[in-house]
Amino acid sequence: MTGIDVKTATGERTSFERLVSELARQQAHLEVILACMSQGIALFDVDQRLLVSNRRYMNIYGVREELAAPGIPVEEIIRHRVNAGAYPEAEQDHNAERYMAMATRTASSPQLFRLRDGRMISVNCHALESGGWLSTHDDVTEMWTLQQEVEHMAYHDQLTGLGNRRLLEDRLRSACANAKEGNRSVLVLIDLDGFKAVNDEHGHLAGDKLLQAVAERLKESAGDAFAARLGGDEFAVLYPVPQDGRHASDFAQCLIDDLRKPYEIAGLKLGCGASAGLTSIGRDTVSVDQAIGEADKALYMSKRRGKDCVTPFDAATQKNRASALAILS
């Protein structure tokens, strides 16, 4: 009997040692996997305490090793990030709240977090059946920067940096919606006078430089208003109806007057005039095409009047003109 007990005990000890050895081997494999991952990994239990994390996680946030030890509450880890200035000062409290909302499944995941040094971190929280969660942290700064550049190119003029027609149409859609609530806006279309002569006499390079200078001056003159280049030598400005009692056409005239001043381009003193047509975007403006069409008709009238002037759209005048043309035809 004693011999059998010894054999049994020896067999059990051997099985236990094999199990320990296998667990150690698996633990070593897990540590290698965690160390090689490009993502930061942090696993929390149902009591919101850290179970395991990897070196990448610590490096992303500058977490000290003692704050990545198992058992550390998530609140303490976040508090350390905030105190260490990981986030921009104005976003610290909000970022902490956002992360906890994802962890407790009261907010969607993933979300982007901007760090103080400009890096963008995508954080995703995966709920576990045990009640805890696994958070992954990806540094997506390069991809985010590239995406911002692509989006900027899609909505901005490459020569001048102003918004393009696509962005203007987006802003106009918002302006039409706001007009239904009683917030009127004004759209001004501007066409340069004499620009072709500059191109013909001094070349396209000088013409491009002049367009850039015009865009910069228009942006300065427009202030908080939205300015865009629609192509060629045509520009647009969209702004709320002035609240200071100033008439909309007065503001447009100021824009024209500023654009008419001479420009210093590569040692040359260049000049060009500007004509403008404007329309008011109100409750009766039903579409972007209507707003652009009305401003374009007013711009055409400015050109007919001798250029270098501003013409507001007048529905009655346009109707009479259309009737006269119909009679002539």
Coordinates of C-alpha atoms in Angstrom, one line a residue:
M1 CA 0.0 0.0 0.0
T2 CA 2.8 2.4 0.9
G3 CA 4.5 1.7 -2.4
I4 CA 1.4 2.5 -4.3
D5 CA 1.0 5.8 -2.3
V6 CA 4.6 6.8 -3.2
K7 CA 4.1 6.0 -6.9
T8 CA 0.9 8.0 -6.9
A9 CA 2.4 10.9 -5.1
T10 CA 5.4 10.9 -7.5
G11 CA 3.1 10.8 -10.5
E12 CA 1.0 13.7 -9.2
R13 CA 4.1 15.7 -8.5
T14 CA 5.4 15.0 -12.0
S15 CA 2.1 16.0 -13.5
F16 CA 2.1 19.2 -11.5
E17 CA 5.6 20.1 -12.5
R18 CA 4.7 19.6 -16.1
L19 CA 1.7 21.8 -15.7
V20 CA 3.8 24.5 -14.0
S21 CA 6.4 24.2 -16.8
E22 CA 3.7 24.5 -19.5
L23 CA 2.1 27.5 -17.8
A24 CA 5.5 29.2 -17.5
R25 CA 6.2 28.4 -21.2
Q26 CA 2.8 29.9 -22.2
Q27 CA 3.5 33.0 -19.9
A28 CA 6.8 33.5 -21.7
H29 CA 5.1 33.3 -25.1
L30 CA 2.4 35.8 -23.9
E31 CA 5.1 38.2 -22.7
V32 CA 6.8 38.0 -26.1
I33 CA 3.6 38.6 -27.9
L34 CA 2.7 41.6 -25.8
A35 CA 6.2 43.0 -26.2
C36 CA 6.1 42.7 -30.0
M37 CA 2.7 44.3 -30.4
S38 CA 2.5 47.7 -32.1
Q39 CA -0.6 48.4 -30.0
G40 CA -0.7 49.4 -26.4
I41 CA -2.6 46.8 -24.4
A42 CA -4.2 47.2 -21.0
L43 CA -6.5 44.6 -19.4
F44 CA -8.8 45.6 -16.5
D45 CA -10.9 43.4 -14.2
V46 CA -14.5 43.9 -13.0
D47 CA -13.2 46.1 -10.1
Q48 CA -11.5 48.4 -12.7
R49 CA -8.0 47.3 -11.6
L50 CA -5.2 46.6 -14.0
L51 CA -4.4 43.0 -14.7
V52 CA -1.8 43.2 -17.4
S53 CA -0.3 45.8 -19.8
N54 CA 2.6 45.9 -22.3
R55 CA 5.6 48.1 -22.8
R56 CA 4.0 49.9 -25.7
Y57 CA 1.1 51.0 -23.5
M58 CA 3.5 52.5 -21.0
N59 CA 5.6 54.2 -23.8
I60 CA 2.5 55.9 -25.4
Y61 CA 1.5 57.7 -22.3
G62 CA 4.8 57.8 -20.4
V63 CA 3.4 55.6 -17.7
R64 CA 6.0 54.7 -15.0
E65 CA 6.4 50.9 -14.3
E66 CA 5.0 51.2 -10.8
L67 CA 1.8 52.6 -12.4
A68 CA 1.6 49.6 -14.7
A69 CA 1.7 47.0 -12.0
P70 CA -1.2 44.6 -11.6
G71 CA -3.8 45.8 -9.1
I72 CA -3.5 49.6 -9.9
P73 CA -7.0 51.2 -10.2
V74 CA -7.8 52.8 -13.5
E75 CA -8.6 56.1 -11.8
E76 CA -5.1 56.3 -10.5
I77 CA -3.6 55.6 -14.0
I78 CA -5.8 58.3 -15.6
R79 CA -5.0 60.8 -12.8
H80 CA -1.3 60.2 -13.4
R81 CA -1.8 60.9 -17.2
V82 CA -3.6 64.1 -16.4
N83 CA -1.1 65.3 -13.8
A84 CA 1.8 64.5 -16.1
G85 CA 0.2 66.7 -18.8
A86 CA -0.3 63.9 -21.3
Y87 CA -3.4 65.7 -22.7
P88 CA -3.8 69.4 -23.7
E89 CA -4.8 71.3 -20.6
A90 CA -8.2 72.3 -21.9
E91 CA -9.1 68.6 -22.7
Q92 CA -7.8 66.8 -19.6
D93 CA -11.0 66.4 -17.7
H94 CA -13.0 65.7 -20.8
N95 CA -10.6 63.0 -22.0
A96 CA -10.7 61.2 -18.6
E97 CA -14.5 61.2 -18.7
R98 CA -14.5 60.0 -22.3
Y99 CA -12.2 57.1 -21.5
M100 CA -14.3 56.0 -18.5
A101 CA -17.5 56.2 -20.5
M102 CA -16.0 53.8 -23.1
A103 CA -14.8 51.5 -20.4
T104 CA -18.2 51.4 -18.7
R105 CA -19.9 51.0 -22.1
T106 CA -21.9 54.3 -21.8
A107 CA -20.0 55.7 -24.9
S108 CA -19.1 54.3 -28.3
S109 CA -15.7 53.0 -29.0
P110 CA -13.1 53.5 -30.6
Q111 CA -12.5 57.2 -30.0
L112 CA -9.6 59.5 -30.9
F113 CA -7.5 61.2 -28.2
R114 CA -5.1 64.1 -28.9
L115 CA -2.0 64.1 -26.7
R116 CA -0.2 67.3 -25.7
D117 CA 2.7 66.6 -28.1
G118 CA 0.3 66.4 -31.0
R119 CA 0.1 62.6 -31.4
M120 CA -3.4 61.1 -32.1
I121 CA -4.2 57.9 -30.2
S122 CA -7.1 55.7 -31.2
V123 CA -8.5 53.9 -28.1
N124 CA -10.9 51.0 -28.2
C125 CA -12.5 49.3 -25.2
H126 CA -13.6 45.7 -25.6
A127 CA -16.0 44.4 -22.9
L128 CA -15.3 41.0 -21.4
E129 CA -17.7 38.4 -20.1
S130 CA -16.0 38.7 -16.7
G131 CA -17.2 42.3 -16.5
G132 CA -13.8 43.9 -17.1
W133 CA -12.5 45.2 -20.4
L134 CA -9.5 45.1 -22.7
S135 CA -8.3 48.5 -24.0
T136 CA -6.2 48.8 -27.1
H137 CA -4.2 52.0 -27.9
D138 CA -3.0 52.8 -31.4
D139 CA -0.8 55.7 -32.4
V140 CA -2.6 56.8 -35.6
T141 CA -0.9 60.2 -35.9
E142 CA 0.6 59.5 -39.4
M143 CA -2.6 58.1 -40.8
W144 CA -4.7 60.9 -39.2
T145 CA -2.4 63.6 -40.6
L146 CA -2.6 62.1 -44.1
Q147 CA -6.4 61.9 -43.8
Q148 CA -6.5 65.6 -42.8
E149 CA -4.3 66.5 -45.7
V150 CA -6.5 64.6 -48.2
E151 CA -9.7 66.2 -46.7
H152 CA -8.1 69.6 -46.9
M153 CA -7.2 69.1 -50.6
A154 CA -10.7 68.0 -51.3
Y155 CA -12.2 71.2 -49.9
H156 CA -9.6 73.8 -50.6
D157 CA -8.1 75.5 -53.6
Q158 CA -4.5 74.3 -54.1
L159 CA -3.2 77.6 -55.4
T160 CA -4.5 80.0 -52.9
G161 CA -5.5 77.8 -49.9
L162 CA -9.0 79.3 -49.8
G163 CA -12.1 77.1 -49.7
N164 CA -13.1 75.8 -53.1
R165 CA -16.5 75.5 -54.8
R166 CA -17.3 72.2 -53.0
L167 CA -16.7 73.8 -49.6
L168 CA -18.7 76.9 -50.5
E169 CA -21.7 74.7 -51.5
D170 CA -21.5 73.0 -48.1
R171 CA -21.5 76.3 -46.3
L172 CA -24.3 77.5 -48.5
R173 CA -26.4 74.5 -47.6
S174 CA -25.9 75.4 -43.9
A175 CA -26.7 79.0 -44.6
C176 CA -30.0 78.1 -46.4
A177 CA -30.9 75.9 -43.4
N178 CA -30.1 78.7 -40.9
A179 CA -32.1 81.1 -43.0
K180 CA -35.2 79.1 -42.2
E181 CA -34.6 79.9 -38.6
G182 CA -34.4 83.6 -39.4
N183 CA -30.6 83.9 -39.6
R184 CA -29.9 85.5 -43.0
S185 CA -26.6 85.5 -44.9
V186 CA -25.2 87.3 -47.9
L187 CA -23.3 85.6 -50.8
V188 CA -21.0 87.8 -52.8
L189 CA -19.5 86.6 -56.1
I190 CA -16.4 88.5 -57.2
D191 CA -14.7 88.5 -60.6
L192 CA -11.4 90.3 -61.2
D193 CA -11.3 92.9 -63.9
G194 CA -8.1 93.1 -66.0
F195 CA -6.6 89.9 -64.8
K196 CA -6.3 88.4 -68.3
A197 CA -4.1 91.4 -69.3
V198 CA -1.7 90.6 -66.4
N199 CA -1.4 87.0 -67.6
D200 CA -0.9 88.1 -71.2
E201 CA 1.7 90.7 -70.4
H202 CA 3.7 89.1 -67.5
G203 CA 3.0 85.4 -67.9
H204 CA 1.1 82.8 -65.9
L205 CA 3.6 82.7 -63.1
A206 CA 3.0 86.3 -62.3
G207 CA -0.8 85.7 -62.8
D208 CA -0.6 82.9 -60.2
K209 CA 1.3 85.1 -57.8
L210 CA -1.3 87.8 -58.2
L211 CA -4.1 85.4 -57.5
Q212 CA -2.4 84.3 -54.3
A213 CA -2.0 87.9 -53.3
V214 CA -5.6 88.7 -54.1
A215 CA -6.7 85.7 -52.0
E216 CA -4.6 86.8 -49.0
R217 CA -6.0 90.3 -49.2
L218 CA -9.6 89.0 -49.6
K219 CA -9.2 86.8 -46.5
E220 CA -7.9 89.7 -44.5
S221 CA -10.6 92.0 -45.6
A222 CA -13.4 89.4 -45.1
G223 CA -12.3 88.9 -41.5
D224 CA -14.5 86.1 -40.0
A225 CA -16.5 85.7 -43.2
F226 CA -15.9 82.6 -45.3
A227 CA -13.9 83.2 -48.5
A228 CA -13.5 80.8 -51.5
R229 CA -11.9 80.7 -54.9
L230 CA -14.3 79.2 -57.5
G231 CA -11.7 78.9 -60.2
G232 CA -9.9 81.2 -62.6
D233 CA -10.2 84.7 -61.3
E234 CA -13.6 84.2 -59.6
F235 CA -14.0 84.4 -55.8
A236 CA -16.8 84.2 -53.3
V237 CA -17.5 85.5 -49.8
L238 CA -20.3 84.3 -47.6
Y239 CA -21.1 86.1 -44.4
P240 CA -24.0 86.7 -41.9
V241 CA -26.1 89.8 -42.5
P242 CA -24.3 92.6 -40.6
Q243 CA -25.7 93.2 -37.1
D244 CA -24.2 96.7 -36.8
G245 CA -26.8 98.2 -39.1
R246 CA -24.4 98.4 -42.0
H247 CA -25.9 97.5 -45.4
A248 CA -24.7 94.3 -47.0
S249 CA -23.6 96.1 -50.1
D250 CA -21.4 98.4 -48.0
F251 CA -19.4 95.4 -46.8
A252 CA -19.1 94.1 -50.3
Q253 CA -17.9 97.5 -51.6
C254 CA -15.2 97.5 -48.9
L255 CA -14.0 94.1 -50.3
I256 CA -13.9 95.5 -53.8
D257 CA -12.1 98.7 -52.8
D258 CA -9.4 96.7 -51.0
L259 CA -8.9 94.4 -53.9
R260 CA -8.4 97.3 -56.3
K261 CA -5.3 98.5 -54.5
P262 CA -1.9 97.8 -56.2
Y263 CA 0.0 94.6 -55.6
E264 CA 3.8 94.2 -55.4
I265 CA 4.6 91.0 -57.3
A266 CA 8.3 90.0 -57.9
G267 CA 9.3 93.6 -58.2
L268 CA 6.4 94.6 -60.3
K269 CA 3.5 96.8 -59.3
L270 CA 0.4 95.1 -60.6
G271 CA -3.2 96.0 -60.4
C272 CA -6.6 94.7 -61.2
G273 CA -10.1 95.8 -60.6
A274 CA -13.0 93.7 -59.3
S275 CA -16.7 93.5 -59.9
A276 CA -19.2 91.9 -57.5
G277 CA -22.8 90.7 -57.4
L278 CA -24.5 89.7 -54.2
T279 CA -27.7 88.1 -53.0
S280 CA -29.4 87.8 -49.7
I281 CA -30.0 84.2 -48.4
G282 CA -33.3 84.3 -46.6
R283 CA -36.4 82.1 -45.9
D284 CA -37.3 82.2 -49.7
T285 CA -33.9 80.8 -50.7
V286 CA -34.7 77.2 -51.4
S287 CA -31.4 75.8 -52.8
V288 CA -27.7 76.4 -53.2
D289 CA -28.2 76.7 -57.0
Q290 CA -30.7 79.5 -56.5
A291 CA -28.3 81.5 -54.3
I292 CA -25.4 81.1 -56.7
G293 CA -27.6 81.8 -59.7
E294 CA -28.9 85.1 -58.2
A295 CA -25.4 86.3 -57.2
D296 CA -24.1 85.4 -60.6
K297 CA -26.9 87.4 -62.3
A298 CA -26.1 90.4 -60.1
L299 CA -22.4 90.0 -61.0
Y300 CA -23.3 90.0 -64.7
M301 CA -25.1 93.3 -64.2
S302 CA -22.0 94.8 -62.5
K303 CA -20.0 93.9 -65.6
R304 CA -22.5 95.6 -67.8
R305 CA -22.5 98.7 -65.7
G306 CA -18.8 99.2 -66.4
K307 CA -17.2 97.0 -63.8
D308 CA -15.5 98.0 -60.5
C309 CA -18.8 98.1 -58.7
V310 CA -21.2 96.0 -56.6
T311 CA -24.7 95.1 -57.7
P312 CA -27.3 93.5 -55.3
F313 CA -29.7 90.9 -56.9
D314 CA -33.1 92.5 -57.6
A315 CA -35.8 89.9 -58.5
A316 CA -38.0 92.6 -60.0
T317 CA -35.3 94.0 -62.2
Q318 CA -34.4 90.5 -63.4
K319 CA -38.0 89.7 -64.1
N320 CA -38.4 92.9 -66.2
R321 CA -35.2 92.2 -68.1
A322 CA -36.4 88.7 -68.8
S323 CA -39.7 90.1 -70.1
A324 CA -37.9 92.6 -72.3
L325 CA -35.7 89.9 -73.8
A326 CA -38.7 87.7 -74.5
I327 CA -40.4 90.6 -76.4
L328 CA -37.3 91.2 -78.4
S329 CA -37.0 87.6 -79.3

